[in-house]
Amino acid sequence: MPSFLRIQDIADILIMTLLLYQLYSWFRRTRAMQVLLGLGVVTVIYFVTRFLGLYMTSWVLQELGTVLIVLIIVVFQAEIRQALYRFSLMRHFFGSRQETQQLSRFQEIVDTLFSLAKKRTGAIVVFQRSESLVDQMLNGVSLNCEITPQILEAIFYDGAPLHDGAALIREGKIALASCHLPLSQNPELPQFYGTRHRAALGLSERTDAVVAVVSEERGEVSLAVGGELHRLSSAGELVALLEELILPEKEKPRESLRQRFFSNLLPKTAVLLIVIAFWALITSRQGAIATVTAPVRLHGIPQGLVLLRSSPEEVEVQVKSFSSLTPTPAKLDIAADIDLSEVREGAAIVRIRNSDFKLPSGMVVGSVNPSSIRIVTEKKVRKTVPVRVALRGRLPRGLGAYRVVASPDTVEVEGPSGQISKLEAVATEEVDASKLVKGKEYQKNLLPPYKNVTILRDEPLVLKLVSRRAVHQ
């Protein structure tokens, strides 16, 4: 662990604390929170086993973690989508702004709910606030009608086609009816809460919606907000809560910075300590240095030049690690990728820079030995040279008047000017003359005369026996 904290380290800790606390506040009463806690325990075990050198256990946990992440994305895709929506700060600018509920209608809705409670008629009414409920409320029937006690009672009347489900209040109207809501998976809920209460809590856990629910068995009216259920004793109490929760933002009293900081201090402190512990564990290898051998890879040679020699072909690199999450240097494919696009003809010394090494985040290059390489380049030229057939042995008896010729008998080559100027011919692969037959054709490849010389022909040559008299003619 470093002996001092940088400004970047403090910012790193504070940002992660903020993100984790937001996740905690959103998911704390959902089944996703239980899964996150389980993942946290597995993560702690992984770091402990890795620190103790239990390679097999840490490897199994690492591979298992990859599978678990995929499963979580599949199972909790709705919760993840809602969390990303909450994270999106720009949704207030580009999203459709919901009109605030008409406060004059609250009294009518509340009176109707308490009237249904006296009749022991179950009901669920959802008040949409800033967050969209499209992905959470399923199979709803579109109404888009004015709010009246008669319509609400007709919707939830026992035996009516739309009574089995929730009604959505949006923009001062009844937008949908008979909607299915996600059920809460909170194991701490009392057993006497039925499907209506679990549905109301389930929606309030996933969104900022306010859900009023009427119990058919007990004749009670409750309000679900933020994953908590509040039992209400009077219509006035419910009206006051609705006005407080669905009041326009400009009329809500703003919390001071001090109030925001000290509210829910215990979970905030716990999250901060967890982040600091993980940060200390992750940065425990900061300052560790390892020396590795890296090959030199050259690229970007100008079109008109040929690289003749380069030395050395490998360099010693000191790699410094800032995190225990980074892989060991021995497992990395570290190489010096040097760009030669600026070199000119002749001998040159090219300096190796730290940016020539591609390292993962959390690792930097300390030093390189040697710090430069020597290269020799030469101008690239082309030339047409004759083809020489390489024969082994003598032609069979009776074929002395014949000779072996190649078609074509010349080929174009490309390479450094010094080598091309000395090149007089290009030889074919060796041919056993004693096995040649008159009238038959043979295919053979050309052999590069020098390492840096390229033969500008991909297809094999055709060899055949031709009369010497015909050749001279």
Coordinates of C-alpha atoms in Angstrom, one line a residue:
M1 CA 0.0 0.0 0.0
P2 CA 1.4 3.4 -0.8
S3 CA 2.8 5.6 2.0
F4 CA 0.6 8.6 0.8
L5 CA -2.6 9.2 -1.0
R6 CA -2.8 11.0 -4.3
I7 CA -5.7 13.2 -5.2
Q8 CA -6.6 10.6 -7.8
D9 CA -6.8 7.9 -5.1
I10 CA -9.1 10.0 -2.9
A11 CA -11.3 10.7 -6.0
D12 CA -11.2 7.0 -6.8
I13 CA -12.5 6.1 -3.3
L14 CA -15.2 8.7 -3.2
I15 CA -16.6 7.9 -6.6
M16 CA -16.8 4.2 -5.9
T17 CA -18.4 4.9 -2.5
L18 CA -21.0 7.0 -4.2
L19 CA -21.8 4.4 -6.8
L20 CA -22.0 1.5 -4.3
Y21 CA -24.2 3.5 -1.9
Q22 CA -26.6 4.3 -4.8
L23 CA -26.7 0.6 -5.7
Y24 CA -27.3 -0.3 -2.1
S25 CA -30.1 2.3 -1.7
W26 CA -31.9 1.1 -4.9
F27 CA -31.5 -2.7 -4.3
R28 CA -31.5 -3.0 -0.5
R29 CA -35.0 -4.5 -0.3
T30 CA -34.9 -6.6 -3.4
R31 CA -33.6 -10.1 -4.2
A32 CA -30.9 -8.5 -6.3
M33 CA -29.4 -7.1 -3.1
Q34 CA -29.0 -10.7 -1.7
V35 CA -27.2 -11.7 -4.9
L36 CA -24.9 -8.7 -4.6
L37 CA -24.1 -9.6 -1.0
G38 CA -23.3 -13.1 -2.1
L39 CA -21.0 -11.9 -4.9
G40 CA -19.3 -9.6 -2.3
V41 CA -18.6 -12.6 -0.1
V42 CA -17.2 -14.6 -3.1
T43 CA -15.0 -11.6 -4.1
V44 CA -13.6 -11.4 -0.6
I45 CA -12.8 -15.1 -0.6
Y46 CA -11.2 -14.8 -4.0
F47 CA -8.8 -12.0 -2.8
V48 CA -8.0 -13.9 0.4
T49 CA -7.2 -17.1 -1.5
R50 CA -5.1 -15.2 -4.0
F51 CA -3.2 -13.5 -1.2
L52 CA -2.5 -16.8 0.5
G53 CA -1.3 -18.4 -2.7
L54 CA -4.2 -20.9 -3.0
Y55 CA -3.9 -20.9 -6.8
M56 CA -6.4 -23.6 -7.6
T57 CA -9.2 -22.1 -5.4
S58 CA -8.6 -18.6 -6.7
W59 CA -8.6 -19.8 -10.3
V60 CA -11.9 -21.6 -9.8
L61 CA -13.5 -18.6 -8.2
Q62 CA -12.2 -16.3 -11.0
E63 CA -13.7 -18.6 -13.7
L64 CA -16.9 -18.9 -11.7
G65 CA -17.2 -15.1 -11.4
T66 CA -17.3 -14.8 -15.2
V67 CA -20.2 -17.2 -15.4
L68 CA -22.0 -15.6 -12.5
I69 CA -21.8 -12.1 -14.1
V70 CA -23.5 -13.5 -17.3
L71 CA -26.2 -15.1 -15.2
I72 CA -26.9 -12.0 -13.3
I73 CA -27.2 -9.9 -16.4
V74 CA -29.8 -12.4 -17.8
V75 CA -31.8 -12.9 -14.5
F76 CA -31.8 -9.3 -13.4
Q77 CA -32.0 -7.5 -16.7
A78 CA -35.0 -5.5 -15.6
E79 CA -33.3 -4.2 -12.4
I80 CA -30.1 -3.4 -14.4
R81 CA -32.1 -1.5 -17.0
Q82 CA -33.9 0.5 -14.3
A83 CA -30.6 1.2 -12.5
L84 CA -29.0 2.5 -15.7
Y85 CA -32.1 4.7 -16.3
R86 CA -31.6 6.2 -12.9
F87 CA -27.9 6.8 -13.5
S88 CA -28.7 8.7 -16.7
L89 CA -28.5 12.4 -15.8
M90 CA -29.5 13.5 -19.4
R91 CA -32.9 11.8 -19.2
H92 CA -34.3 15.0 -17.6
F93 CA -33.3 16.9 -20.7
F94 CA -34.2 14.5 -23.5
G95 CA -36.9 12.4 -21.7
S96 CA -40.5 13.3 -21.8
R97 CA -41.4 15.3 -18.7
Q98 CA -44.3 14.0 -16.8
E99 CA -46.9 16.5 -15.8
T100 CA -47.5 16.6 -12.0
Q101 CA -50.6 15.0 -10.7
Q102 CA -53.5 17.3 -10.1
L103 CA -53.7 17.7 -6.4
S104 CA -57.4 18.4 -6.4
R105 CA -58.0 14.8 -7.6
F106 CA -56.2 13.3 -4.6
Q107 CA -59.1 13.7 -2.3
E108 CA -61.5 11.9 -4.7
I109 CA -59.0 9.0 -5.2
V110 CA -58.4 8.7 -1.4
D111 CA -62.1 8.8 -0.6
T112 CA -62.7 6.1 -3.1
L113 CA -60.0 3.9 -1.7
F114 CA -61.3 4.1 1.8
S115 CA -64.8 3.5 0.5
L116 CA -63.5 0.3 -1.2
A117 CA -61.8 -0.7 2.1
K118 CA -65.1 -0.5 4.0
K119 CA -66.7 -2.7 1.4
R120 CA -63.7 -5.1 1.6
T121 CA -62.9 -4.7 -2.1
G122 CA -59.2 -5.1 -3.0
A123 CA -57.5 -2.4 -5.1
I124 CA -54.1 -1.2 -6.3
V125 CA -53.5 2.3 -7.6
V126 CA -50.1 3.4 -8.9
F127 CA -49.1 7.0 -9.0
Q128 CA -46.3 7.5 -11.6
R129 CA -43.6 10.1 -10.7
S130 CA -40.4 10.9 -12.7
E131 CA -39.4 7.3 -13.7
S132 CA -40.9 5.4 -16.6
L133 CA -43.0 2.3 -15.6
V134 CA -43.3 0.8 -19.1
D135 CA -41.0 -2.1 -18.4
Q136 CA -42.6 -2.8 -15.0
M137 CA -46.3 -2.7 -15.6
L138 CA -47.4 -5.5 -18.0
N139 CA -50.6 -6.5 -19.8
G140 CA -52.4 -3.3 -19.0
V141 CA -55.6 -2.1 -20.7
S142 CA -55.3 1.5 -22.0
L143 CA -58.1 3.8 -20.7
N144 CA -56.7 7.3 -20.6
C145 CA -59.9 8.6 -19.0
E146 CA -60.7 11.2 -16.3
I147 CA -60.4 10.3 -12.7
T148 CA -63.9 9.8 -11.1
P149 CA -65.0 7.7 -8.1
Q150 CA -67.5 5.9 -10.3
I151 CA -64.8 4.8 -12.7
L152 CA -62.4 3.7 -10.0
E153 CA -65.2 1.7 -8.2
A154 CA -66.2 0.1 -11.6
I155 CA -62.6 -0.9 -12.3
F156 CA -62.1 -2.7 -8.9
Y157 CA -65.6 -4.0 -8.5
D158 CA -65.4 -7.7 -7.7
G159 CA -66.2 -9.7 -10.9
A160 CA -65.5 -6.8 -13.3
P161 CA -63.2 -7.6 -16.2
L162 CA -60.5 -5.1 -15.0
H163 CA -60.6 -5.7 -11.3
D164 CA -57.7 -8.2 -11.2
G165 CA -54.6 -5.9 -11.4
A166 CA -53.4 -2.3 -10.8
A167 CA -54.6 1.0 -12.2
L168 CA -52.0 3.6 -13.2
I169 CA -52.6 7.3 -12.5
R170 CA -50.4 9.4 -14.9
E171 CA -50.7 13.0 -15.9
G172 CA -53.9 13.5 -14.0
K173 CA -55.7 10.6 -15.7
I174 CA -56.3 6.9 -15.4
A175 CA -53.9 5.7 -18.0
L176 CA -54.0 1.9 -17.6
A177 CA -56.0 -0.7 -15.7
S178 CA -55.6 -4.4 -15.0
C179 CA -51.8 -4.1 -15.0
H180 CA -49.6 -6.9 -13.6
L181 CA -46.8 -5.7 -11.3
P182 CA -43.5 -7.4 -10.3
L183 CA -43.8 -9.1 -6.9
S184 CA -41.4 -8.3 -4.0
Q185 CA -39.0 -11.1 -3.0
N186 CA -38.3 -9.6 0.4
P187 CA -38.2 -12.6 2.8
E188 CA -39.0 -10.3 5.8
L189 CA -42.5 -9.5 4.7
P190 CA -45.2 -10.9 7.1
Q191 CA -47.0 -14.0 5.9
F192 CA -50.4 -12.3 6.0
Y193 CA -49.5 -9.9 3.2
G194 CA -51.0 -11.3 0.0
T195 CA -50.3 -10.8 -3.7
R196 CA -51.6 -7.2 -3.8
H197 CA -49.2 -6.0 -1.1
R198 CA -46.3 -7.9 -2.5
A199 CA -47.0 -6.4 -6.0
A200 CA -47.2 -2.9 -4.5
L201 CA -43.9 -3.4 -2.7
G202 CA -42.3 -5.0 -5.7
L203 CA -43.0 -1.9 -7.9
S204 CA -41.9 0.5 -5.3
E205 CA -38.6 -1.4 -4.8
R206 CA -37.8 -1.0 -8.5
T207 CA -39.0 2.5 -9.3
D208 CA -39.9 5.8 -7.5
A209 CA -43.6 5.1 -8.0
V210 CA -46.1 5.6 -5.1
V211 CA -48.5 2.7 -4.8
A212 CA -51.7 2.7 -2.7
V213 CA -53.1 -0.7 -1.9
V214 CA -56.5 -1.8 -0.3
S215 CA -56.6 -5.1 1.6
E216 CA -59.6 -7.2 0.8
E217 CA -59.2 -9.4 3.9
R218 CA -58.6 -6.7 6.5
G219 CA -60.2 -3.6 5.0
E220 CA -57.0 -1.6 5.4
V221 CA -55.4 1.1 3.2
S222 CA -51.6 1.1 2.9
L223 CA -49.0 3.1 0.9
A224 CA -45.9 1.5 -0.6
V225 CA -42.9 3.9 -1.2
G226 CA -39.3 3.0 -1.7
G227 CA -39.8 -0.6 -0.7
E228 CA -41.6 0.2 2.6
L229 CA -45.2 -0.3 3.4
H230 CA -47.1 2.3 5.5
R231 CA -50.5 1.4 7.0
L232 CA -52.8 4.4 7.0
S233 CA -55.6 5.1 9.5
S234 CA -57.4 8.0 7.9
A235 CA -58.1 9.6 4.5
G236 CA -56.4 12.8 5.6
E237 CA -53.2 11.0 6.4
L238 CA -53.1 9.5 2.9
V239 CA -53.9 12.8 1.2
A240 CA -51.0 14.5 3.1
L241 CA -48.6 11.8 2.1
L242 CA -49.6 12.0 -1.5
E243 CA -49.2 15.7 -1.6
E244 CA -45.8 15.5 0.0
L245 CA -44.5 12.7 -2.3
I246 CA -46.0 14.0 -5.6
L247 CA -45.5 17.7 -4.9
P248 CA -43.7 19.5 -7.8
E249 CA -40.0 19.7 -7.3
K250 CA -40.0 23.5 -7.1
E251 CA -42.3 23.4 -4.1
K252 CA -40.4 20.8 -2.1
P253 CA -38.2 22.0 0.6
R254 CA -34.6 21.3 -0.3
E255 CA -32.3 19.5 2.0
S256 CA -29.1 21.2 3.0
L257 CA -25.8 19.7 2.2
R258 CA -25.3 18.9 5.9
Q259 CA -28.6 17.0 6.0
R260 CA -27.8 15.0 2.9
F261 CA -24.3 14.1 4.2
F262 CA -25.5 12.9 7.7
S263 CA -28.6 11.1 6.6
N264 CA -28.3 7.3 6.7
L265 CA -24.8 7.8 8.1
L266 CA -24.4 4.1 9.2
P267 CA -24.8 2.5 5.7
K268 CA -22.7 5.3 4.2
T269 CA -19.9 4.7 6.6
A270 CA -20.0 1.0 6.1
V271 CA -19.8 1.4 2.3
L272 CA -16.9 3.8 2.7
L273 CA -15.0 1.4 4.9
I274 CA -15.6 -1.5 2.4
V275 CA -14.4 0.6 -0.5
I276 CA -11.2 1.7 1.5
A277 CA -10.5 -2.0 2.3
F278 CA -10.8 -3.1 -1.3
W279 CA -8.8 -0.1 -2.5
A280 CA -6.0 -1.0 0.0
L281 CA -6.2 -4.7 -1.1
I282 CA -6.1 -3.8 -4.8
T283 CA -3.2 -1.4 -4.4
S284 CA -1.2 -3.7 -2.1
R285 CA 1.3 -4.5 -4.9
Q286 CA 1.9 -0.8 -5.8
G287 CA 5.6 -0.3 -6.4
A288 CA 6.3 -3.9 -7.3
I289 CA 8.9 -4.1 -10.1
A290 CA 9.6 -7.1 -12.4
T291 CA 12.1 -7.4 -15.2
V292 CA 11.0 -9.2 -18.4
T293 CA 12.5 -9.8 -21.8
A294 CA 10.6 -8.2 -24.6
P295 CA 11.1 -8.9 -28.4
V296 CA 11.6 -5.9 -30.7
R297 CA 9.0 -5.6 -33.4
L298 CA 9.6 -3.2 -36.2
H299 CA 6.9 -1.8 -38.5
G300 CA 6.1 1.2 -40.6
I301 CA 9.2 1.0 -42.8
P302 CA 8.9 3.6 -45.7
Q303 CA 7.8 2.2 -49.0
G304 CA 11.1 2.9 -50.8
L305 CA 13.4 1.4 -48.2
V306 CA 14.4 -2.1 -47.2
L307 CA 15.5 -3.0 -43.6
L308 CA 18.8 -4.9 -43.8
R309 CA 19.8 -5.3 -40.2
S310 CA 18.6 -4.4 -36.7
S311 CA 20.2 -4.9 -33.3
P312 CA 19.4 -6.0 -30.7
E313 CA 16.3 -8.2 -31.3
E314 CA 15.3 -8.2 -27.6
V315 CA 15.4 -5.7 -24.7
E316 CA 15.1 -6.0 -20.9
V317 CA 12.1 -4.1 -19.6
Q318 CA 11.4 -3.1 -16.0
V319 CA 7.6 -3.2 -15.4
K320 CA 6.1 -1.5 -12.4
S321 CA 2.7 -2.6 -11.1
F322 CA 0.2 -0.4 -9.3
S323 CA -2.5 -3.0 -8.5
S324 CA -2.9 -6.6 -7.5
L325 CA -5.6 -7.0 -10.1
T326 CA -3.1 -6.7 -12.9
P327 CA -1.7 -10.0 -14.3
T328 CA 1.9 -10.9 -13.6
P329 CA 4.4 -9.6 -16.3
A330 CA 5.4 -13.2 -17.2
K331 CA 1.8 -13.8 -18.4
L332 CA 1.8 -10.7 -20.7
D333 CA 2.8 -10.5 -24.3
I334 CA 5.1 -7.5 -23.8
A335 CA 6.9 -6.3 -26.9
A336 CA 8.5 -3.1 -28.1
D337 CA 6.5 -2.1 -31.2
I338 CA 8.8 0.5 -32.8
D339 CA 7.6 2.7 -35.7
L340 CA 10.2 3.2 -38.4
S341 CA 8.1 5.5 -40.6
E342 CA 10.5 8.5 -40.0
V343 CA 13.8 6.7 -40.8
R344 CA 16.0 7.5 -43.9
E345 CA 18.4 5.4 -46.0
G346 CA 21.6 4.3 -44.2
A347 CA 22.5 3.5 -40.6
A348 CA 20.4 5.0 -37.8
I349 CA 19.9 4.8 -34.1
V350 CA 16.2 4.6 -33.0
R351 CA 15.3 5.3 -29.3
I352 CA 12.9 3.0 -27.6
R353 CA 10.1 5.0 -25.8
N354 CA 7.8 3.9 -23.0
S355 CA 4.9 4.4 -25.3
D356 CA 6.2 1.7 -27.6
F357 CA 5.0 -0.9 -25.0
K358 CA 1.3 -1.7 -24.7
L359 CA 0.6 -2.5 -21.1
P360 CA -2.8 -3.0 -19.2
S361 CA -4.1 -0.3 -16.9
G362 CA -2.2 -0.3 -13.6
M363 CA 1.2 -1.1 -15.1
V364 CA 3.9 1.3 -16.4
V365 CA 7.4 0.9 -17.9
G366 CA 10.2 1.8 -15.5
S367 CA 13.3 1.4 -17.7
V368 CA 14.5 -0.2 -20.9
N369 CA 17.9 -1.8 -21.4
P370 CA 19.3 -1.0 -24.0
S371 CA 17.3 2.2 -24.5
S372 CA 17.8 2.2 -28.3
I373 CA 18.4 -0.1 -31.3
R374 CA 20.7 0.3 -34.4
I375 CA 19.2 -0.3 -37.8
V376 CA 20.5 -0.2 -41.4
T377 CA 18.3 0.5 -44.3
E378 CA 18.9 0.7 -48.1
K379 CA 17.0 1.9 -51.1
K380 CA 14.6 -0.6 -52.6
V381 CA 14.9 -1.2 -56.4
R382 CA 13.6 -3.6 -59.0
K383 CA 15.4 -5.5 -61.8
T384 CA 14.7 -8.1 -64.4
V385 CA 17.2 -11.0 -64.4
P386 CA 17.4 -14.3 -66.3
V387 CA 16.3 -17.6 -64.8
R388 CA 19.0 -20.3 -64.3
V389 CA 17.9 -23.9 -64.3
A390 CA 19.8 -25.8 -61.5
L391 CA 20.6 -29.3 -62.8
R392 CA 22.0 -32.2 -60.9
G393 CA 23.7 -35.0 -63.0
R394 CA 23.5 -35.5 -66.8
L395 CA 20.7 -36.0 -69.2
P396 CA 19.9 -39.6 -70.2
R397 CA 21.7 -41.1 -73.2
G398 CA 20.3 -40.0 -76.5
L399 CA 19.3 -36.5 -75.2
G400 CA 22.7 -34.9 -75.6
A401 CA 21.3 -32.6 -78.3
Y402 CA 18.8 -31.2 -75.9
R403 CA 18.9 -28.7 -73.1
V404 CA 16.6 -27.7 -70.3
V405 CA 14.9 -24.3 -70.6
A406 CA 12.5 -22.4 -68.3
S407 CA 9.4 -20.6 -69.3
P408 CA 9.5 -17.7 -68.7
D409 CA 13.2 -17.4 -68.9
T410 CA 13.3 -14.0 -67.0
V411 CA 11.8 -12.8 -63.7
E412 CA 11.5 -9.5 -61.9
V413 CA 13.1 -9.2 -58.4
E414 CA 12.9 -6.4 -55.8
G415 CA 15.2 -5.7 -52.9
P416 CA 18.1 -3.5 -51.6
S417 CA 20.1 -1.7 -54.3
G418 CA 23.4 -3.2 -53.1
Q419 CA 22.2 -6.8 -53.5
I420 CA 20.2 -6.3 -56.6
S421 CA 23.2 -4.7 -58.4
K422 CA 25.2 -7.9 -57.8
L423 CA 22.4 -10.3 -58.9
E424 CA 23.0 -11.8 -62.3
A425 CA 20.4 -14.6 -62.3
V426 CA 17.9 -16.4 -60.2
A427 CA 18.1 -20.2 -59.8
T428 CA 15.3 -22.7 -59.8
E429 CA 14.9 -25.6 -57.4
E430 CA 17.4 -28.4 -58.2
V431 CA 16.3 -30.7 -61.0
D432 CA 17.6 -34.3 -61.4
A433 CA 18.6 -34.3 -65.1
S434 CA 18.8 -38.1 -65.3
K435 CA 15.1 -38.4 -64.8
L436 CA 13.9 -35.9 -67.4
V437 CA 11.9 -37.2 -70.4
K438 CA 11.6 -35.5 -73.8
G439 CA 8.2 -33.9 -74.4
K440 CA 7.2 -33.7 -70.8
E441 CA 6.9 -30.5 -68.7
Y442 CA 8.0 -30.0 -65.1
Q443 CA 7.0 -27.2 -62.7
K444 CA 9.6 -25.8 -60.3
N445 CA 9.8 -22.9 -58.0
L446 CA 12.5 -20.2 -57.9
L447 CA 14.8 -19.9 -54.9
P448 CA 15.3 -16.4 -53.3
P449 CA 19.0 -15.5 -53.9
Y450 CA 19.2 -13.3 -50.7
K451 CA 17.2 -12.9 -47.5
N452 CA 16.1 -9.4 -48.4
V453 CA 15.4 -10.0 -52.1
T454 CA 11.8 -10.7 -53.1
I455 CA 10.9 -12.6 -56.4
L456 CA 7.9 -10.9 -57.9
R457 CA 6.3 -14.1 -59.1
D458 CA 4.1 -16.5 -57.1
E459 CA 3.5 -19.2 -59.7
P460 CA 6.1 -22.0 -60.5
L461 CA 8.1 -22.0 -63.7
V462 CA 7.6 -24.6 -66.5
L463 CA 10.7 -26.6 -67.4
K464 CA 11.0 -28.7 -70.6
L465 CA 13.6 -30.2 -72.9
V466 CA 14.3 -28.2 -76.1
S467 CA 16.6 -29.1 -79.0
R468 CA 19.8 -27.0 -78.9
R469 CA 19.3 -26.3 -82.6
A470 CA 15.8 -24.9 -81.9
V471 CA 17.2 -22.7 -79.1
H472 CA 19.9 -21.2 -81.4
Q473 CA 17.4 -20.6 -84.1

